[in-house]
């Protein structure tokens, strides 16, 4: 069982399965935005098993879900914020920190992981930007994953107002380094740099 402490009262509240098992993407797939005279509202289109769980999730996360449905191109950002337990307010606290994008590659498992770290390469913000097995991806899929990861890093940097991280999200070296990993360790080794 998991508990969370409420800030106002100091009391502990049990976190049920609703919060831990549902993810924003799977709830959003069962919803749509409907225009009303008062603005826009989230309407659930799902009536199957566990519909009440989805309704509870919608009630608790109405604002994030609305933003998610209104901005499908920013879906990765909302999912990352959910898994890393970040909000625009908590991200703003990292505005002045010297942050970098780091790459970790395990040659045994072929898992490449990228994340946001401080200068001591200590992972920050609780969740990786990307975690992939390069053996399972074609070169084009790998290339798309890297660009999506850099786009996500840029969106996070913009949200926190961190200029250093924003520069890191645009650097060629991250793309080149990851493509070299792909070339060196992928079974179908190719000599062409995927970014040129």
PDB file of C-alpha atoms in Angstrom:
ATOM      1  CA  UNK A   1       0.000   0.000   0.000  1.00  0.00           C
ATOM      2  CA  UNK A   2       1.158   3.519  -0.754  1.00  0.00           C
ATOM      3  CA  UNK A   3       0.411   6.633   1.245  1.00  0.00           C
ATOM      4  CA  UNK A   4       0.835  10.299   0.515  1.00  0.00           C
ATOM      5  CA  UNK A   5       0.946  13.091   3.066  1.00  0.00           C
ATOM      6  CA  UNK A   6      -1.418  15.993   2.441  1.00  0.00           C
ATOM      7  CA  UNK A   7       0.313  19.345   2.633  1.00  0.00           C
ATOM      8  CA  UNK A   8      -2.511  21.283   4.305  1.00  0.00           C
ATOM      9  CA  UNK A   9      -3.545  18.838   7.026  1.00  0.00           C
ATOM     10  CA  UNK A  10      -0.436  16.673   7.430  1.00  0.00           C
ATOM     11  CA  UNK A  11      -2.686  13.602   7.346  1.00  0.00           C
ATOM     12  CA  UNK A  12      -1.754  10.490   5.396  1.00  0.00           C
ATOM     13  CA  UNK A  13      -4.035   9.480   2.554  1.00  0.00           C
ATOM     14  CA  UNK A  14      -3.932   6.042   0.959  1.00  0.00           C
ATOM     15  CA  UNK A  15      -3.191   6.042  -2.749  1.00  0.00           C
ATOM     16  CA  UNK A  16      -5.512   3.561  -4.413  1.00  0.00           C
ATOM     17  CA  UNK A  17      -5.057   1.564  -7.608  1.00  0.00           C
ATOM     18  CA  UNK A  18      -6.713   4.363  -9.569  1.00  0.00           C
ATOM     19  CA  UNK A  19      -3.699   6.637  -9.277  1.00  0.00           C
ATOM     20  CA  UNK A  20      -1.027   3.988  -9.688  1.00  0.00           C
ATOM     21  CA  UNK A  21      -2.449   1.813 -12.461  1.00  0.00           C
ATOM     22  CA  UNK A  22      -3.907   4.303 -14.958  1.00  0.00           C
ATOM     23  CA  UNK A  23      -1.755   6.421 -17.217  1.00  0.00           C
ATOM     24  CA  UNK A  24      -2.830   9.624 -18.920  1.00  0.00           C
ATOM     25  CA  UNK A  25      -2.471   8.150 -22.438  1.00  0.00           C
ATOM     26  CA  UNK A  26      -4.814   5.206 -21.821  1.00  0.00           C
ATOM     27  CA  UNK A  27      -7.432   7.455 -20.203  1.00  0.00           C
ATOM     28  CA  UNK A  28      -7.160  10.025 -23.016  1.00  0.00           C
ATOM     29  CA  UNK A  29      -7.791   7.284 -25.597  1.00  0.00           C
ATOM     30  CA  UNK A  30     -11.219   6.768 -24.012  1.00  0.00           C
ATOM     31  CA  UNK A  31     -12.107  10.467 -23.928  1.00  0.00           C
ATOM     32  CA  UNK A  32     -12.864  13.351 -26.231  1.00  0.00           C
ATOM     33  CA  UNK A  33     -13.211  17.104 -25.870  1.00  0.00           C
ATOM     34  CA  UNK A  34     -16.705  18.540 -26.207  1.00  0.00           C
ATOM     35  CA  UNK A  35     -17.517  22.219 -26.708  1.00  0.00           C
ATOM     36  CA  UNK A  36     -20.140  23.554 -24.288  1.00  0.00           C
ATOM     37  CA  UNK A  37     -21.560  27.019 -23.642  1.00  0.00           C
ATOM     38  CA  UNK A  38     -19.153  27.281 -20.691  1.00  0.00           C
ATOM     39  CA  UNK A  39     -16.070  26.247 -22.694  1.00  0.00           C
ATOM     40  CA  UNK A  40     -14.558  22.821 -23.274  1.00  0.00           C
ATOM     41  CA  UNK A  41     -15.134  19.696 -21.198  1.00  0.00           C
ATOM     42  CA  UNK A  42     -13.712  16.194 -21.193  1.00  0.00           C
ATOM     43  CA  UNK A  43     -16.256  13.519 -22.000  1.00  0.00           C
ATOM     44  CA  UNK A  44     -15.582   9.814 -21.555  1.00  0.00           C
ATOM     45  CA  UNK A  45     -16.623   7.593 -24.450  1.00  0.00           C
ATOM     46  CA  UNK A  46     -15.843   4.343 -22.627  1.00  0.00           C
ATOM     47  CA  UNK A  47     -18.522   2.284 -20.854  1.00  0.00           C
ATOM     48  CA  UNK A  48     -16.726  -1.055 -20.392  1.00  0.00           C
ATOM     49  CA  UNK A  49     -15.136  -2.712 -17.347  1.00  0.00           C
ATOM     50  CA  UNK A  50     -13.613  -0.387 -14.721  1.00  0.00           C
ATOM     51  CA  UNK A  51     -15.349   2.667 -16.211  1.00  0.00           C
ATOM     52  CA  UNK A  52     -15.643   4.118 -12.694  1.00  0.00           C
ATOM     53  CA  UNK A  53     -11.831   4.041 -12.346  1.00  0.00           C
ATOM     54  CA  UNK A  54     -11.527   6.106 -15.511  1.00  0.00           C
ATOM     55  CA  UNK A  55     -14.162   8.549 -14.239  1.00  0.00           C
ATOM     56  CA  UNK A  56     -12.248   8.997 -10.967  1.00  0.00           C
ATOM     57  CA  UNK A  57      -9.036   9.621 -12.895  1.00  0.00           C
ATOM     58  CA  UNK A  58     -10.796  12.200 -15.087  1.00  0.00           C
ATOM     59  CA  UNK A  59     -12.202  14.006 -12.029  1.00  0.00           C
ATOM     60  CA  UNK A  60      -8.792  14.188 -10.333  1.00  0.00           C
ATOM     61  CA  UNK A  61      -6.806  15.119 -13.459  1.00  0.00           C
ATOM     62  CA  UNK A  62      -9.285  17.163 -15.485  1.00  0.00           C
ATOM     63  CA  UNK A  63      -6.915  20.055 -16.217  1.00  0.00           C
ATOM     64  CA  UNK A  64      -3.963  17.894 -17.344  1.00  0.00           C
ATOM     65  CA  UNK A  65      -6.259  15.657 -19.399  1.00  0.00           C
ATOM     66  CA  UNK A  66      -7.816  18.673 -21.149  1.00  0.00           C
ATOM     67  CA  UNK A  67      -4.362  20.056 -22.003  1.00  0.00           C
ATOM     68  CA  UNK A  68      -3.270  16.603 -23.182  1.00  0.00           C
ATOM     69  CA  UNK A  69      -6.284  16.254 -25.498  1.00  0.00           C
ATOM     70  CA  UNK A  70      -5.929  19.828 -26.797  1.00  0.00           C
ATOM     71  CA  UNK A  71      -2.201  19.394 -27.542  1.00  0.00           C
ATOM     72  CA  UNK A  72      -1.627  15.895 -28.929  1.00  0.00           C
ATOM     73  CA  UNK A  73       1.865  16.917 -30.098  1.00  0.00           C
ATOM     74  CA  UNK A  74       2.840  17.519 -26.465  1.00  0.00           C
ATOM     75  CA  UNK A  75       1.589  14.116 -25.275  1.00  0.00           C
ATOM     76  CA  UNK A  76       5.144  12.957 -24.450  1.00  0.00           C
ATOM     77  CA  UNK A  77       5.618  15.972 -22.160  1.00  0.00           C
ATOM     78  CA  UNK A  78       2.456  15.226 -20.175  1.00  0.00           C
ATOM     79  CA  UNK A  79       3.369  11.546 -19.896  1.00  0.00           C
ATOM     80  CA  UNK A  80       6.893  12.397 -18.750  1.00  0.00           C
ATOM     81  CA  UNK A  81       5.532  14.831 -16.159  1.00  0.00           C
ATOM     82  CA  UNK A  82       3.198  12.126 -14.875  1.00  0.00           C
ATOM     83  CA  UNK A  83       5.911   9.454 -14.544  1.00  0.00           C
ATOM     84  CA  UNK A  84       8.457  11.860 -13.033  1.00  0.00           C
ATOM     85  CA  UNK A  85       5.864  13.418 -10.678  1.00  0.00           C
ATOM     86  CA  UNK A  86       6.695  16.921 -11.928  1.00  0.00           C
ATOM     87  CA  UNK A  87       4.432  19.934 -12.370  1.00  0.00           C
ATOM     88  CA  UNK A  88       5.093  23.302 -14.017  1.00  0.00           C
ATOM     89  CA  UNK A  89       5.672  24.676 -10.481  1.00  0.00           C
ATOM     90  CA  UNK A  90       8.235  22.025  -9.466  1.00  0.00           C
ATOM     91  CA  UNK A  91      10.030  22.347 -12.813  1.00  0.00           C
ATOM     92  CA  UNK A  92      10.377  26.123 -12.366  1.00  0.00           C
ATOM     93  CA  UNK A  93      12.550  25.434  -9.287  1.00  0.00           C
ATOM     94  CA  UNK A  94      15.262  24.106 -11.624  1.00  0.00           C
ATOM     95  CA  UNK A  95      15.373  27.266 -13.746  1.00  0.00           C
ATOM     96  CA  UNK A  96      18.878  28.383 -12.701  1.00  0.00           C
ATOM     97  CA  UNK A  97      20.483  24.941 -12.334  1.00  0.00           C
ATOM     98  CA  UNK A  98      23.243  23.828 -14.694  1.00  0.00           C
ATOM     99  CA  UNK A  99      21.557  20.816 -16.285  1.00  0.00           C
ATOM    100  CA  UNK A 100      22.731  18.499 -19.041  1.00  0.00           C
ATOM    101  CA  UNK A 101      21.319  15.684 -21.136  1.00  0.00           C
ATOM    102  CA  UNK A 102      23.215  12.506 -20.372  1.00  0.00           C
ATOM    103  CA  UNK A 103      23.330   9.228 -22.268  1.00  0.00           C
ATOM    104  CA  UNK A 104      23.814   5.834 -20.628  1.00  0.00           C
ATOM    105  CA  UNK A 105      24.264   2.737 -22.776  1.00  0.00           C
ATOM    106  CA  UNK A 106      24.518  -0.838 -21.512  1.00  0.00           C
ATOM    107  CA  UNK A 107      26.355  -2.966 -24.117  1.00  0.00           C
ATOM    108  CA  UNK A 108      25.020  -6.194 -22.555  1.00  0.00           C
ATOM    109  CA  UNK A 109      21.309  -5.376 -22.579  1.00  0.00           C
ATOM    110  CA  UNK A 110      21.494  -2.914 -25.544  1.00  0.00           C
ATOM    111  CA  UNK A 111      19.423  -0.444 -23.499  1.00  0.00           C
ATOM    112  CA  UNK A 112      20.136   3.213 -24.234  1.00  0.00           C
ATOM    113  CA  UNK A 113      18.765   5.637 -21.661  1.00  0.00           C
ATOM    114  CA  UNK A 114      18.848   9.400 -21.710  1.00  0.00           C
ATOM    115  CA  UNK A 115      17.889  11.764 -18.935  1.00  0.00           C
ATOM    116  CA  UNK A 116      18.403  15.156 -17.385  1.00  0.00           C
ATOM    117  CA  UNK A 117      21.310  15.347 -14.963  1.00  0.00           C
ATOM    118  CA  UNK A 118      23.354  17.882 -13.058  1.00  0.00           C
ATOM    119  CA  UNK A 119      27.076  18.434 -13.707  1.00  0.00           C
ATOM    120  CA  UNK A 120      27.930  15.428 -11.486  1.00  0.00           C
ATOM    121  CA  UNK A 121      25.802  13.246 -13.807  1.00  0.00           C
ATOM    122  CA  UNK A 122      23.279  12.636 -11.046  1.00  0.00           C
ATOM    123  CA  UNK A 123      19.908  12.019 -12.638  1.00  0.00           C
ATOM    124  CA  UNK A 124      17.390  14.723 -11.822  1.00  0.00           C
ATOM    125  CA  UNK A 125      13.611  14.982 -12.102  1.00  0.00           C
ATOM    126  CA  UNK A 126      12.871  11.313 -11.435  1.00  0.00           C
ATOM    127  CA  UNK A 127      12.276   9.864 -14.894  1.00  0.00           C
ATOM    128  CA  UNK A 128      14.359   9.223 -18.028  1.00  0.00           C
ATOM    129  CA  UNK A 129      13.634  11.100 -21.241  1.00  0.00           C
ATOM    130  CA  UNK A 130      14.072   7.949 -23.306  1.00  0.00           C
ATOM    131  CA  UNK A 131      14.750   4.289 -22.552  1.00  0.00           C
ATOM    132  CA  UNK A 132      15.043   2.004 -25.574  1.00  0.00           C
ATOM    133  CA  UNK A 133      16.547  -1.275 -26.689  1.00  0.00           C
ATOM    134  CA  UNK A 134      18.437  -0.394 -29.863  1.00  0.00           C
ATOM    135  CA  UNK A 135      18.393  -4.030 -31.013  1.00  0.00           C
ATOM    136  CA  UNK A 136      14.606  -3.787 -31.410  1.00  0.00           C
ATOM    137  CA  UNK A 137      14.600  -0.646 -33.569  1.00  0.00           C
ATOM    138  CA  UNK A 138      15.293   0.027 -37.212  1.00  0.00           C
ATOM    139  CA  UNK A 139      17.533   2.971 -38.013  1.00  0.00           C
ATOM    140  CA  UNK A 140      14.514   5.166 -38.871  1.00  0.00           C
ATOM    141  CA  UNK A 141      12.704   4.229 -35.642  1.00  0.00           C
ATOM    142  CA  UNK A 142      15.863   4.991 -33.678  1.00  0.00           C
ATOM    143  CA  UNK A 143      16.269   8.345 -35.412  1.00  0.00           C
ATOM    144  CA  UNK A 144      12.656   9.266 -34.609  1.00  0.00           C
ATOM    145  CA  UNK A 145      13.129   8.280 -30.937  1.00  0.00           C
ATOM    146  CA  UNK A 146      16.149  10.596 -30.656  1.00  0.00           C
ATOM    147  CA  UNK A 147      14.349  13.543 -32.233  1.00  0.00           C
ATOM    148  CA  UNK A 148      11.315  12.961 -29.987  1.00  0.00           C
ATOM    149  CA  UNK A 149      13.607  12.793 -26.955  1.00  0.00           C
ATOM    150  CA  UNK A 150      15.324  16.069 -27.876  1.00  0.00           C
ATOM    151  CA  UNK A 151      11.929  17.687 -28.485  1.00  0.00           C
ATOM    152  CA  UNK A 152      10.781  16.502 -25.049  1.00  0.00           C
ATOM    153  CA  UNK A 153      13.966  17.869 -23.435  1.00  0.00           C
ATOM    154  CA  UNK A 154      13.358  21.202 -25.169  1.00  0.00           C
ATOM    155  CA  UNK A 155       9.727  21.334 -23.952  1.00  0.00           C
ATOM    156  CA  UNK A 156      10.880  20.602 -20.385  1.00  0.00           C
ATOM    157  CA  UNK A 157      13.579  23.301 -20.657  1.00  0.00           C
ATOM    158  CA  UNK A 158      11.014  25.841 -21.900  1.00  0.00           C
ATOM    159  CA  UNK A 159       8.609  24.949 -19.073  1.00  0.00           C
ATOM    160  CA  UNK A 160      11.318  25.414 -16.443  1.00  0.00           C
ATOM    161  CA  UNK A 161      12.844  28.441 -18.198  1.00  0.00           C
ATOM    162  CA  UNK A 162      16.320  26.829 -18.189  1.00  0.00           C
ATOM    163  CA  UNK A 163      18.429  28.288 -21.008  1.00  0.00           C
ATOM    164  CA  UNK A 164      21.359  25.866 -20.491  1.00  0.00           C
ATOM    165  CA  UNK A 165      19.147  22.800 -20.842  1.00  0.00           C
ATOM    166  CA  UNK A 166      17.545  24.355 -23.904  1.00  0.00           C
ATOM    167  CA  UNK A 167      20.984  24.618 -25.563  1.00  0.00           C
ATOM    168  CA  UNK A 168      21.677  20.974 -24.679  1.00  0.00           C
ATOM    169  CA  UNK A 169      18.446  19.867 -26.356  1.00  0.00           C
ATOM    170  CA  UNK A 170      19.653  21.357 -29.631  1.00  0.00           C
ATOM    171  CA  UNK A 171      23.229  20.126 -29.746  1.00  0.00           C
ATOM    172  CA  UNK A 172      24.493  17.932 -32.559  1.00  0.00           C
ATOM    173  CA  UNK A 173      26.783  15.952 -30.250  1.00  0.00           C
ATOM    174  CA  UNK A 174      23.897  14.064 -28.555  1.00  0.00           C
ATOM    175  CA  UNK A 175      22.545  12.970 -31.935  1.00  0.00           C
ATOM    176  CA  UNK A 176      26.004  12.022 -33.225  1.00  0.00           C
ATOM    177  CA  UNK A 177      26.909  10.098 -30.069  1.00  0.00           C
ATOM    178  CA  UNK A 178      23.681   8.101 -30.138  1.00  0.00           C
ATOM    179  CA  UNK A 179      24.052   7.311 -33.836  1.00  0.00           C
ATOM    180  CA  UNK A 180      27.607   6.046 -33.152  1.00  0.00           C
ATOM    181  CA  UNK A 181      26.199   3.748 -30.452  1.00  0.00           C
ATOM    182  CA  UNK A 182      23.646   2.467 -32.958  1.00  0.00           C
ATOM    183  CA  UNK A 183      26.330   1.866 -35.592  1.00  0.00           C
ATOM    184  CA  UNK A 184      28.675   0.125 -33.165  1.00  0.00           C
ATOM    185  CA  UNK A 185      26.224  -2.173 -31.394  1.00  0.00           C
ATOM    186  CA  UNK A 186      23.306  -2.825 -33.703  1.00  0.00           C
ATOM    187  CA  UNK A 187      23.341  -6.222 -35.430  1.00  0.00           C
ATOM    188  CA  UNK A 188      22.561  -4.742 -38.860  1.00  0.00           C
ATOM    189  CA  UNK A 189      25.542  -2.424 -38.733  1.00  0.00           C
ATOM    190  CA  UNK A 190      25.513   0.354 -41.300  1.00  0.00           C
ATOM    191  CA  UNK A 191      28.215   2.908 -42.004  1.00  0.00           C
ATOM    192  CA  UNK A 192      25.959   5.836 -42.845  1.00  0.00           C
ATOM    193  CA  UNK A 193      25.435   8.520 -40.214  1.00  0.00           C
ATOM    194  CA  UNK A 194      21.654   8.778 -39.791  1.00  0.00           C
ATOM    195  CA  UNK A 195      21.726  12.515 -39.234  1.00  0.00           C
ATOM    196  CA  UNK A 196      23.607  13.641 -42.345  1.00  0.00           C
TER     197      UNK A 196
END
